[in-house]
GROMACS .gro file of C-alpha atoms in nm:
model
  415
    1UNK     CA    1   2.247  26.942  10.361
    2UNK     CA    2   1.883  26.964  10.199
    3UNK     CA    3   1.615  26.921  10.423
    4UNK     CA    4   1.432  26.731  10.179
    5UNK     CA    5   1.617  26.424  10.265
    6UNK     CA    6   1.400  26.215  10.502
    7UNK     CA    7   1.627  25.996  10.762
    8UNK     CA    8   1.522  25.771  11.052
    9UNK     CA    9   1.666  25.467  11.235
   10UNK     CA   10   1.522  25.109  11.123
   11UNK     CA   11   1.543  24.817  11.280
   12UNK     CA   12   1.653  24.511  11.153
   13UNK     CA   13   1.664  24.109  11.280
   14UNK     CA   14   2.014  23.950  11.268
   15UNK     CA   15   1.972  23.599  11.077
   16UNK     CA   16   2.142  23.437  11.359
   17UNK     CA   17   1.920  23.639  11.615
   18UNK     CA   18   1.896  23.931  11.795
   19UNK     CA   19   1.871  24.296  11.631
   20UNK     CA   20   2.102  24.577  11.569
   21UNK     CA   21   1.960  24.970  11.421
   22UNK     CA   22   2.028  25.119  11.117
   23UNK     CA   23   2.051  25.453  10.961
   24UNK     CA   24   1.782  25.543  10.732
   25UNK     CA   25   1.790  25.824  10.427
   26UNK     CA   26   1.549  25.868  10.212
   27UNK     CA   27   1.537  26.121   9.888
   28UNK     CA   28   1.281  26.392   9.827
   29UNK     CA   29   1.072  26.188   9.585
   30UNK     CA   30   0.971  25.966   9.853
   31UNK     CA   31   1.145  25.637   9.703
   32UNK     CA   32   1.415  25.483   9.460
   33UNK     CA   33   1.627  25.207   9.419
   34UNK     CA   34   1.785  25.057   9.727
   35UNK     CA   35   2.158  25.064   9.827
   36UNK     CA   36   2.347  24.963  10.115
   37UNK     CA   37   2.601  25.138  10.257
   38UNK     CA   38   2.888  24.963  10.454
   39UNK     CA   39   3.015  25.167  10.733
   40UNK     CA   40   3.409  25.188  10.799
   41UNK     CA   41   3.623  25.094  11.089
   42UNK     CA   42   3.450  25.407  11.290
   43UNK     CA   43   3.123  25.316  11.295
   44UNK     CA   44   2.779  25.522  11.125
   45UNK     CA   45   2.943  25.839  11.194
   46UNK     CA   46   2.900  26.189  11.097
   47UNK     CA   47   3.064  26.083  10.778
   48UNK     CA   48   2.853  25.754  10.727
   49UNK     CA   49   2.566  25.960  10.762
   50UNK     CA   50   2.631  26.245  10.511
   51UNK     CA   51   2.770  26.026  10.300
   52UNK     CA   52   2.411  25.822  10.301
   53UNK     CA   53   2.214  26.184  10.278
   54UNK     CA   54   2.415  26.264   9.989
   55UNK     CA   55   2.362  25.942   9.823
   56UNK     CA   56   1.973  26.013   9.891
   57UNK     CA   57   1.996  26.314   9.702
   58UNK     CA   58   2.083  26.102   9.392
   59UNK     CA   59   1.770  25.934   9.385
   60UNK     CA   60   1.840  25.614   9.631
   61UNK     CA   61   1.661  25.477   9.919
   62UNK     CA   62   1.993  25.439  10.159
   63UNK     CA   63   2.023  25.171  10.491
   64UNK     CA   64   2.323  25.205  10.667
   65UNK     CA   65   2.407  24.901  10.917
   66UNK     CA   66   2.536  24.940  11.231
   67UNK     CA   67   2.785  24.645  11.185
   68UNK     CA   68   2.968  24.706  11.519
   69UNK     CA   69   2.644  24.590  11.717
   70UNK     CA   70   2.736  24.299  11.879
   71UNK     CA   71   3.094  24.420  12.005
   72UNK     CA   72   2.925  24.738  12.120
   73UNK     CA   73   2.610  24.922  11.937
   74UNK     CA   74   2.571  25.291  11.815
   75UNK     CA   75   2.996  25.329  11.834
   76UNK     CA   76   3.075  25.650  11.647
   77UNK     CA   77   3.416  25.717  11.646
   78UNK     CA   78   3.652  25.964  11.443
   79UNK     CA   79   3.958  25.914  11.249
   80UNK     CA   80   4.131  26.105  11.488
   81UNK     CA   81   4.425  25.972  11.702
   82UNK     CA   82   4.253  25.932  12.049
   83UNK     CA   83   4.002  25.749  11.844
   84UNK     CA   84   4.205  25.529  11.649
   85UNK     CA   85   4.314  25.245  11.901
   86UNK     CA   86   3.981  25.194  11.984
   87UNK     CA   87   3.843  25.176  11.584
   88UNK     CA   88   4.142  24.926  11.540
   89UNK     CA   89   4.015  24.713  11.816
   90UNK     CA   90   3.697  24.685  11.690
   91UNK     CA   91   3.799  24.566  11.338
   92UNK     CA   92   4.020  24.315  11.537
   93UNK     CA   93   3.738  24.173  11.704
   94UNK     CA   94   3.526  24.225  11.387
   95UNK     CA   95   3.356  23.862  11.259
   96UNK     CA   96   3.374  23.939  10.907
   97UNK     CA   97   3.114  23.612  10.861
   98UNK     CA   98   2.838  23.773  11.048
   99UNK     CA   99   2.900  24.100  10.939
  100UNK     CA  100   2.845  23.974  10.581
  101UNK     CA  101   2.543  23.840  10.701
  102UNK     CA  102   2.422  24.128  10.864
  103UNK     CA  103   2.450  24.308  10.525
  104UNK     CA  104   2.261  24.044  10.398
  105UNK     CA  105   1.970  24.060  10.672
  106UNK     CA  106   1.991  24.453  10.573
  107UNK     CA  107   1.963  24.436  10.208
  108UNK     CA  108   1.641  24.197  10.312
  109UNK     CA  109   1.495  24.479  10.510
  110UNK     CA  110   1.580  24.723  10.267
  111UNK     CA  111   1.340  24.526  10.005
  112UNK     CA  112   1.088  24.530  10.249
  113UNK     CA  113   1.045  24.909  10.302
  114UNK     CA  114   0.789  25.105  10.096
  115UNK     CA  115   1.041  25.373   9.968
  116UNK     CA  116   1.237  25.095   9.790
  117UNK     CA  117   1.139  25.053   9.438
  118UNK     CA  118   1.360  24.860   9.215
  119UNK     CA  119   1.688  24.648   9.257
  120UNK     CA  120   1.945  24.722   9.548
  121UNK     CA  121   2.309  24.763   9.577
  122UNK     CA  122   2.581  24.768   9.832
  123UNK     CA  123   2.858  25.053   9.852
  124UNK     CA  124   3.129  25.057  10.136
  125UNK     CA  125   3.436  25.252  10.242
  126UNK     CA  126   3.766  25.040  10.394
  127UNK     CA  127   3.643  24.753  10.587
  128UNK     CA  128   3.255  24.831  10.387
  129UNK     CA  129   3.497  24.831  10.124
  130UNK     CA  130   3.563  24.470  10.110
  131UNK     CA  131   3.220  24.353  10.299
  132UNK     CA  132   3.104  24.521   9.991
  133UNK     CA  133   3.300  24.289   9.802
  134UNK     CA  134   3.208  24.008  10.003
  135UNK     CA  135   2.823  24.124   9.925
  136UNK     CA  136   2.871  24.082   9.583
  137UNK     CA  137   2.985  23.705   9.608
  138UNK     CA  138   2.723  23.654   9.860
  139UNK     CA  139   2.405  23.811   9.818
  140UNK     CA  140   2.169  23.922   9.582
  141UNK     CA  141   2.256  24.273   9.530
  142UNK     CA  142   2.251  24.359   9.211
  143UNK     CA  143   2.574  24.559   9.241
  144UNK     CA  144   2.859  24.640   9.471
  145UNK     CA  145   3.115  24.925   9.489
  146UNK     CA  146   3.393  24.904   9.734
  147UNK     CA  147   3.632  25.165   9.797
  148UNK     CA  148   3.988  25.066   9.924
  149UNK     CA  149   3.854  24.782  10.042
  150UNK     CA  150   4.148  24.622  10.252
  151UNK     CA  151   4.189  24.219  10.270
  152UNK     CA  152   4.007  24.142   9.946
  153UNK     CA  153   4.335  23.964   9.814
  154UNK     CA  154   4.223  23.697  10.088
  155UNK     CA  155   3.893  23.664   9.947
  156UNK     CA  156   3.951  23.587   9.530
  157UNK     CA  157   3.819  23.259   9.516
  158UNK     CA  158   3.492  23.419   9.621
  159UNK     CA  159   3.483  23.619   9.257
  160UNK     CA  160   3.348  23.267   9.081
  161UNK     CA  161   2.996  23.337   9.337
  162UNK     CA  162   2.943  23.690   9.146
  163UNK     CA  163   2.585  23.762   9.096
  164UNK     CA  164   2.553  24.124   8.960
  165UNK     CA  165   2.825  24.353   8.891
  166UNK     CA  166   3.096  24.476   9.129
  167UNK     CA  167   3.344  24.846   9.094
  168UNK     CA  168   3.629  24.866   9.332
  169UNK     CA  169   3.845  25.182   9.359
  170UNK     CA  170   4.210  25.128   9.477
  171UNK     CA  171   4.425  25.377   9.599
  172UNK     CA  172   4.763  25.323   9.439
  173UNK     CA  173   4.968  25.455   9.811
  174UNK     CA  174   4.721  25.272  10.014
  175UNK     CA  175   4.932  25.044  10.277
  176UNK     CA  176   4.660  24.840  10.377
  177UNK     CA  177   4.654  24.747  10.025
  178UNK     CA  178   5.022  24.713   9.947
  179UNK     CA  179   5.148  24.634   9.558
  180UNK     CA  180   5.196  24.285   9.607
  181UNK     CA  181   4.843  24.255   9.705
  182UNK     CA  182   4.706  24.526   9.459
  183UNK     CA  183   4.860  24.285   9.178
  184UNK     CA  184   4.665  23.992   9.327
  185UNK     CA  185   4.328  24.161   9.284
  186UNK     CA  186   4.442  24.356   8.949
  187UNK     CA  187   4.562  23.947   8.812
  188UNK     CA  188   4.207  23.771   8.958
  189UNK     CA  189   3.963  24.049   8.846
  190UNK     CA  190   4.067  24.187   8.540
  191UNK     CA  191   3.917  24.141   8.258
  192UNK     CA  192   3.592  23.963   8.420
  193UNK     CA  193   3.267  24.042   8.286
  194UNK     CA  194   3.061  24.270   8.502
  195UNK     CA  195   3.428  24.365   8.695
  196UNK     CA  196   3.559  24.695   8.728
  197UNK     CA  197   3.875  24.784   8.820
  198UNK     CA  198   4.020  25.190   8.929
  199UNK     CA  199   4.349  25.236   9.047
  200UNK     CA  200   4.414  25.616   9.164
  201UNK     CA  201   4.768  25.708   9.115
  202UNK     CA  202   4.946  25.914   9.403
  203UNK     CA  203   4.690  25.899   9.683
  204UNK     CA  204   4.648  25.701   9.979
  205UNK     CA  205   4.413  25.500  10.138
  206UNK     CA  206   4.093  25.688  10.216
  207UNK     CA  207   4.134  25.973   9.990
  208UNK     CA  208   3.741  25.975   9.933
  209UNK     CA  209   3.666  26.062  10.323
  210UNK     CA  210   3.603  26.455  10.331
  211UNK     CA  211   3.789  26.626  10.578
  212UNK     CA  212   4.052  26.341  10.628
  213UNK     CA  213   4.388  26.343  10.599
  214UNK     CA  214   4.433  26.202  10.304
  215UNK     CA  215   4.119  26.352  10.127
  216UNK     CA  216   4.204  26.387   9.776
  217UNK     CA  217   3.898  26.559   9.555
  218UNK     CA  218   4.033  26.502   9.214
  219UNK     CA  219   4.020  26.135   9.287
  220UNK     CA  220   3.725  26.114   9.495
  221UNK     CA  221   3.488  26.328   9.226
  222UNK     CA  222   3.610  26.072   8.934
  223UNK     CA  223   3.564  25.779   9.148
  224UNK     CA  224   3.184  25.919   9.283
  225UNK     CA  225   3.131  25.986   8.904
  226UNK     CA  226   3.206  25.575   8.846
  227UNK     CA  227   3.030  25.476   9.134
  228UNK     CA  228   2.723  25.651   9.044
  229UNK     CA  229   2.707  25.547   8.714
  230UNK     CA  230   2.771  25.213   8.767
  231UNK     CA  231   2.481  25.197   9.041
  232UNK     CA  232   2.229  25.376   8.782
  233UNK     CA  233   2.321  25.094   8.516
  234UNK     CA  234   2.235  24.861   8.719
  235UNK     CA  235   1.941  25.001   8.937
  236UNK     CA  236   1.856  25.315   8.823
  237UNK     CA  237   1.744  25.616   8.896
  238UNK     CA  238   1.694  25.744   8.514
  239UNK     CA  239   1.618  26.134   8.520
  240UNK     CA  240   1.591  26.302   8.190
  241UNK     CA  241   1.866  26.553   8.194
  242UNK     CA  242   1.828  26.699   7.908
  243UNK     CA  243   1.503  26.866   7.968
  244UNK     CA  244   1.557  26.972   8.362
  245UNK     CA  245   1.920  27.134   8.192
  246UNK     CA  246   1.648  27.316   7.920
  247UNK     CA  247   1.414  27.436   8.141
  248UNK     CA  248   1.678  27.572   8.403
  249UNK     CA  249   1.800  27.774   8.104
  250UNK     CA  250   1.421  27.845   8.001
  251UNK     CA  251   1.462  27.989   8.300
  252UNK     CA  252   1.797  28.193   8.266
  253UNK     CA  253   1.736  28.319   7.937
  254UNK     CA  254   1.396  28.306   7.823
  255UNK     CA  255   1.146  28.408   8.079
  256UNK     CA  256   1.448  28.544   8.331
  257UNK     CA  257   1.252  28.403   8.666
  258UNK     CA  258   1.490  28.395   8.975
  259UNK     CA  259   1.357  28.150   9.172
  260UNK     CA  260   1.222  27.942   8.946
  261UNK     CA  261   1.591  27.893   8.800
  262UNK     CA  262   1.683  27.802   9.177
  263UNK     CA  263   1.411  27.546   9.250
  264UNK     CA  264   1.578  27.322   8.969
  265UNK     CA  265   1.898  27.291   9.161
  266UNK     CA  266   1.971  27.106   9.460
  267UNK     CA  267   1.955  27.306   9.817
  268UNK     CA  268   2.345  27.409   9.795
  269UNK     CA  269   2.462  27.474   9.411
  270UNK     CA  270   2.737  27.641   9.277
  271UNK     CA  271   2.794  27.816   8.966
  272UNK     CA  272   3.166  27.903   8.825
  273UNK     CA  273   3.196  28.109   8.484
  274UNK     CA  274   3.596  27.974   8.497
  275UNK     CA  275   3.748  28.227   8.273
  276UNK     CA  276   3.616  28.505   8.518
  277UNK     CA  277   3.597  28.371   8.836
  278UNK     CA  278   3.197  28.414   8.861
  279UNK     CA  279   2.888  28.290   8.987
  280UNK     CA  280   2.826  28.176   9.369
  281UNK     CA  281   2.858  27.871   9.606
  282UNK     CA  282   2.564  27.779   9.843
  283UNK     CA  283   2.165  27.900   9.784
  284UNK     CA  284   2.218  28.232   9.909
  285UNK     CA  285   2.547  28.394   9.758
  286UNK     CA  286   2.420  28.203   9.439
  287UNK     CA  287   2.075  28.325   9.454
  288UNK     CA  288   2.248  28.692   9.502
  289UNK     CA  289   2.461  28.612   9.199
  290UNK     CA  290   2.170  28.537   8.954
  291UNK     CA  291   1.937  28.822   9.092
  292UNK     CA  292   2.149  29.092   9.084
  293UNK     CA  293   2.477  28.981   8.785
  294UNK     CA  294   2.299  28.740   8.557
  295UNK     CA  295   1.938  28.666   8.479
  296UNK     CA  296   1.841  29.020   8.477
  297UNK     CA  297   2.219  29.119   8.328
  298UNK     CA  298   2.222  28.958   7.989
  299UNK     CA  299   2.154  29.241   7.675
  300UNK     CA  300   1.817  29.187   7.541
  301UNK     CA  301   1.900  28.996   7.231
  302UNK     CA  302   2.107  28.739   7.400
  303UNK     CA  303   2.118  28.421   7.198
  304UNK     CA  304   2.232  28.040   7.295
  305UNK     CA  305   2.278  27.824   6.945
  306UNK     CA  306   2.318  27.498   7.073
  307UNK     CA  307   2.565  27.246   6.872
  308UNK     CA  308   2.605  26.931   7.071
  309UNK     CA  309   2.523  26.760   7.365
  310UNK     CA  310   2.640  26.492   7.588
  311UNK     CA  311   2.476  26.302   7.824
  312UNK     CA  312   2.662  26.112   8.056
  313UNK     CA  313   2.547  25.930   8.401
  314UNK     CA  314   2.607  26.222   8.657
  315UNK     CA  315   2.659  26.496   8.384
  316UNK     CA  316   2.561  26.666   8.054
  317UNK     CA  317   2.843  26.875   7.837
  318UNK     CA  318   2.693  27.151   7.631
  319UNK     CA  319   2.858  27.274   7.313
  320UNK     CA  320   2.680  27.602   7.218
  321UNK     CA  321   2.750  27.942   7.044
  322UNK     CA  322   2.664  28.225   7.277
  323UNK     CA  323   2.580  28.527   7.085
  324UNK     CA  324   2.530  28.866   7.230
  325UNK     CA  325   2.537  29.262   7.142
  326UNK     CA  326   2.735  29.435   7.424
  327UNK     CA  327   2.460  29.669   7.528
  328UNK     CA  328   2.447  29.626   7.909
  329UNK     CA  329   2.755  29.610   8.137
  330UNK     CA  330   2.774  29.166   8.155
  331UNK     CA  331   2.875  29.189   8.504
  332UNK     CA  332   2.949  28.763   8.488
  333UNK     CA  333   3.142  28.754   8.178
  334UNK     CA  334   3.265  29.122   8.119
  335UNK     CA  335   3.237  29.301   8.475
  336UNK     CA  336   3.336  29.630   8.483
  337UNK     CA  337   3.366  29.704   8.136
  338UNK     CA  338   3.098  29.984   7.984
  339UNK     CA  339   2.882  29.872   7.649
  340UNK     CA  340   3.074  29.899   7.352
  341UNK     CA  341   2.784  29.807   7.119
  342UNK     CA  342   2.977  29.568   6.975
  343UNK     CA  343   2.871  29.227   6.816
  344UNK     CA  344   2.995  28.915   6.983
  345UNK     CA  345   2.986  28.514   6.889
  346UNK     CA  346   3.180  28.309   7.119
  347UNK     CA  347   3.216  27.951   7.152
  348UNK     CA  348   3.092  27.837   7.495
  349UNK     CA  349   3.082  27.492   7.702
  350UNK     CA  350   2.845  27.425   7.967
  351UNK     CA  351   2.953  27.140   8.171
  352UNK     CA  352   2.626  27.071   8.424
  353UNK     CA  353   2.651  26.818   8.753
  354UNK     CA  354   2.308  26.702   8.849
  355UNK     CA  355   2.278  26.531   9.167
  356UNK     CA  356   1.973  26.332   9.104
  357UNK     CA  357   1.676  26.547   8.910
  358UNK     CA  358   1.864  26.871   9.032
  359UNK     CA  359   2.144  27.046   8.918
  360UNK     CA  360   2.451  27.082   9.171
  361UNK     CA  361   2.687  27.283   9.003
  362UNK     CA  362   2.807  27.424   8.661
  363UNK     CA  363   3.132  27.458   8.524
  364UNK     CA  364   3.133  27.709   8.195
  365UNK     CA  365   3.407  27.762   7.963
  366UNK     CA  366   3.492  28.071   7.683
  367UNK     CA  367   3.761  28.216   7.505
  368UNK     CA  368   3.823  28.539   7.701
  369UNK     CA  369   4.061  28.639   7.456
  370UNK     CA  370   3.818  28.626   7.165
  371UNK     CA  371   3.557  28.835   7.374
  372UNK     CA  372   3.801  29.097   7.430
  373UNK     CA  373   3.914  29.071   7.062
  374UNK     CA  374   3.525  29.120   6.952
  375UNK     CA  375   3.469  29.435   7.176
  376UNK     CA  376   3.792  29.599   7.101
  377UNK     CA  377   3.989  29.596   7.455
  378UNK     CA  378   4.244  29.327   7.300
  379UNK     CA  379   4.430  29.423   6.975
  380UNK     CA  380   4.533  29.075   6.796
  381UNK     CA  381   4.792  29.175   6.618
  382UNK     CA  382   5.069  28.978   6.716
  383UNK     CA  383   4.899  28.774   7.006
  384UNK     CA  384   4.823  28.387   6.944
  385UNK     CA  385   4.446  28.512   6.953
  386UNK     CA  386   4.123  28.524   6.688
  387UNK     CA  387   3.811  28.743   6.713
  388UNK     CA  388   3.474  28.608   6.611
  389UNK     CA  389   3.637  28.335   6.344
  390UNK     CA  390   3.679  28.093   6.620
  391UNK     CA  391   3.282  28.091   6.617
  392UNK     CA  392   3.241  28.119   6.225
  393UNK     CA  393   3.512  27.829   6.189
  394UNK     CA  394   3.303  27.619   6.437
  395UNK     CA  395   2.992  27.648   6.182
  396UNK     CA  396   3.196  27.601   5.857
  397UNK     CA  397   3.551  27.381   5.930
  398UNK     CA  398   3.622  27.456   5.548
  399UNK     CA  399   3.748  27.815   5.682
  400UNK     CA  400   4.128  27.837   5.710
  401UNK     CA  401   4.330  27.668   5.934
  402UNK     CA  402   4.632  27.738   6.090
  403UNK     CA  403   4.625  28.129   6.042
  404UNK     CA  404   4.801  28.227   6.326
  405UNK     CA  405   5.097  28.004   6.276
  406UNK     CA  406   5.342  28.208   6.086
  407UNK     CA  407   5.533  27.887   6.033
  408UNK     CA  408   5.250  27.714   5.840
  409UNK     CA  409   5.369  27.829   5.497
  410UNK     CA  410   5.710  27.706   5.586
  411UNK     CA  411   5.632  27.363   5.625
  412UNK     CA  412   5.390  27.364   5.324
  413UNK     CA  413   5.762  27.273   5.132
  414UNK     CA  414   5.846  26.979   5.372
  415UNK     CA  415   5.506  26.808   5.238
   0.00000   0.00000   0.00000
């Protein structure tokens, strides 16, 4: 976790007296928009509290509630099974009234603080899932996420009281959220303005809690990629991607500087160059990576033609031509093959996470089989493969389709 991240405890006045502590995270710049976060049945945890640092590091000013106070303050349990009697308890005895209200006394001190700048939302996990939910209908957040949020089918009527916008994620094997009432919510919610609705097929209830049982990461990326951009079109933060993504490959390419590439990615990034396998996860293996196999590894006349971008909430995609004479060993995208001298154009996508104004990982994408083909270690003849015309056709789509389908004159008689 980056030490950048700033935490402390606050604490905050109940609205029907009294005062219970909360968990404070705040992101390197110092301030951002505000958003709650709504513990589960377990308390603010080791969990609740990465979960707010990592929030932090997208650009937002994070207050986690201890909503447990008044049955008994700090709890911090596990999902474990000498732990889960006790965590069941507690929601038993949980007033869901005043915990509502206590997420409204915190989203109060959350405009208060210094570091928040902007609008506030709410996010919350199982029972923060609905209170969440319930924050949406009853306070002024400007938006809510709620992930398998259980006993929102008892709460629908409460929709008509929706202030800002509101995202729930629903896992599709969750039992505390059984089909009957997964088709209440789906029937009462969609199709509302401001509503959005995710239902995750084939995973269970919690499958966004790292490390538990039913973690799922396919399912928990997508639904962090909805959550996030739902909060930043609400509340912001707004970084400019595409130049931090240009000057990290100023960096890479252009003036070849090590740690300057590093300092534009968060504290623990990961690069993987899928068709090879390379690049590095975590500062150090990664900072290894790029000293030793990339920045200082590309041939001298190393080109990047870029041909389109997208730029999404959490994400850019790259479309670029990477062009290159094979006059150095490229440990990253040809390792242990000699310089053949050879001319190559490949088509290349950069897909680039940013975790607010850093970069957390890249995924990057190639024909291997057209490299090969370029530098003579692949003979096409006969293979399903093309050399450098999958670059040329990507410049001029008036070039030939369909070459290496021997059947394409065949059907040429069928119309």
């Amino acid at each position: 976790m980056t030490s950048t991240v700033q935490t402390r405890n606050v604490r905050i006045e109940a609205q029907d007296g009294g005062t219970f502590d909360a968990y404070l995270a705040v992101p390197a710049s110092g301030s951002g928009p505000g958003l709650v976060l709504c513990q589960e049945i377990f308390g603010v945890n080791d969990f609740m509290r990465r979960t707010a640092q990592l929030l932090a590091e997208e650009g937002y000013v994070v207050l986690v509630p201890d909503l447990f106070w008044r049955q008994q303050p700090g709890i911090q349990l596990t999902d474990g099974p000498s732990d889960m009697p006790k965590a069941f308890a507690l929601y038993q005895g949980f007033d869901e009234n005043l915990g509502v209200a206590d997420i409204g006394a915190t989203v109060a001190k959350l405009r208060t603080l210094p570091e928040c700048e902007g609008g506030v939302g709410a996010l919350g996990y199982c029972l923060g899932g609905k209170l969440a939910y319930l924050a949406a209908c009853r306070t002024d957040v400007d938006v809510a996420v709620g992930y398998y949020g259980v006993g929102i089918e008892n709460s629908l009527d409460e929709i008509q009281n929706l202030r800002g916008s509101l995202v729930l994620h629903i896992a599709e094997q969750d039992d505390f959220c059984p089909p009957p009432a997964r088709a209440q919510i789906l029937e009462a919610l969609s199709g509302r303005k401001g509503v959005e609705l995710y239902v995750y097929p084939d995973v269970d209830h919690a499958f966004a809690r790292t490390g538990g049982d039913h973690y799922d990461k396919p399912s928990a990326l997508m639904a962090h990629q909805r959550s996030i951009a739902a909060l930043k079109r609400a509340i912001g933060p707004h970084y400019d991607f595409s130049y931090l993504w240009d000057k990290h490959c100023e960096y890479e390419f252009g003036t070849r500087d090590v740690a300057a590439t590093m300092a534009t990615m968060v504290a623990e990034p990961y690069v993987n160059h899928i068709p090879t396998m390379t690049g590095g996860v975590g500062h150090k293996e990664l900072s290894r990576f790029y000293q030793h196999h990339f920045v200082n590894n590309n041939p001298p006349d190393t080109r990047l033609i870029p041909l389109s971008r997208t730029v999404g909430a959490t994400q850019i995609v790259d479309e670029m031509l990477f062009c290159f004479t094979h006059t150095t060993e490229i440990d990253w995208m040809l390792p242990g093959v000699a310089p053949t001298g050879k001319a190559v154009e490949v088509p290349l996508i950069a897909i680039v996470k940013f975790r607010g104004d850093k970069l957390y990982h890249e995924h990057i994408y190639w024909d291997q089989a057209s490299v090969l083909v370029q530098i003579g270690l692949l003979d096409p003849e006969g293979l399903p493969v093309a050399g450098v015309e999958t670059a040329r056709k990507l410049l001029d789509e008036t070039l030939p389709s369909n070459t290496l389908m021997a059947r394409w004159q065949d059907s040429a008689r069928h119309g």
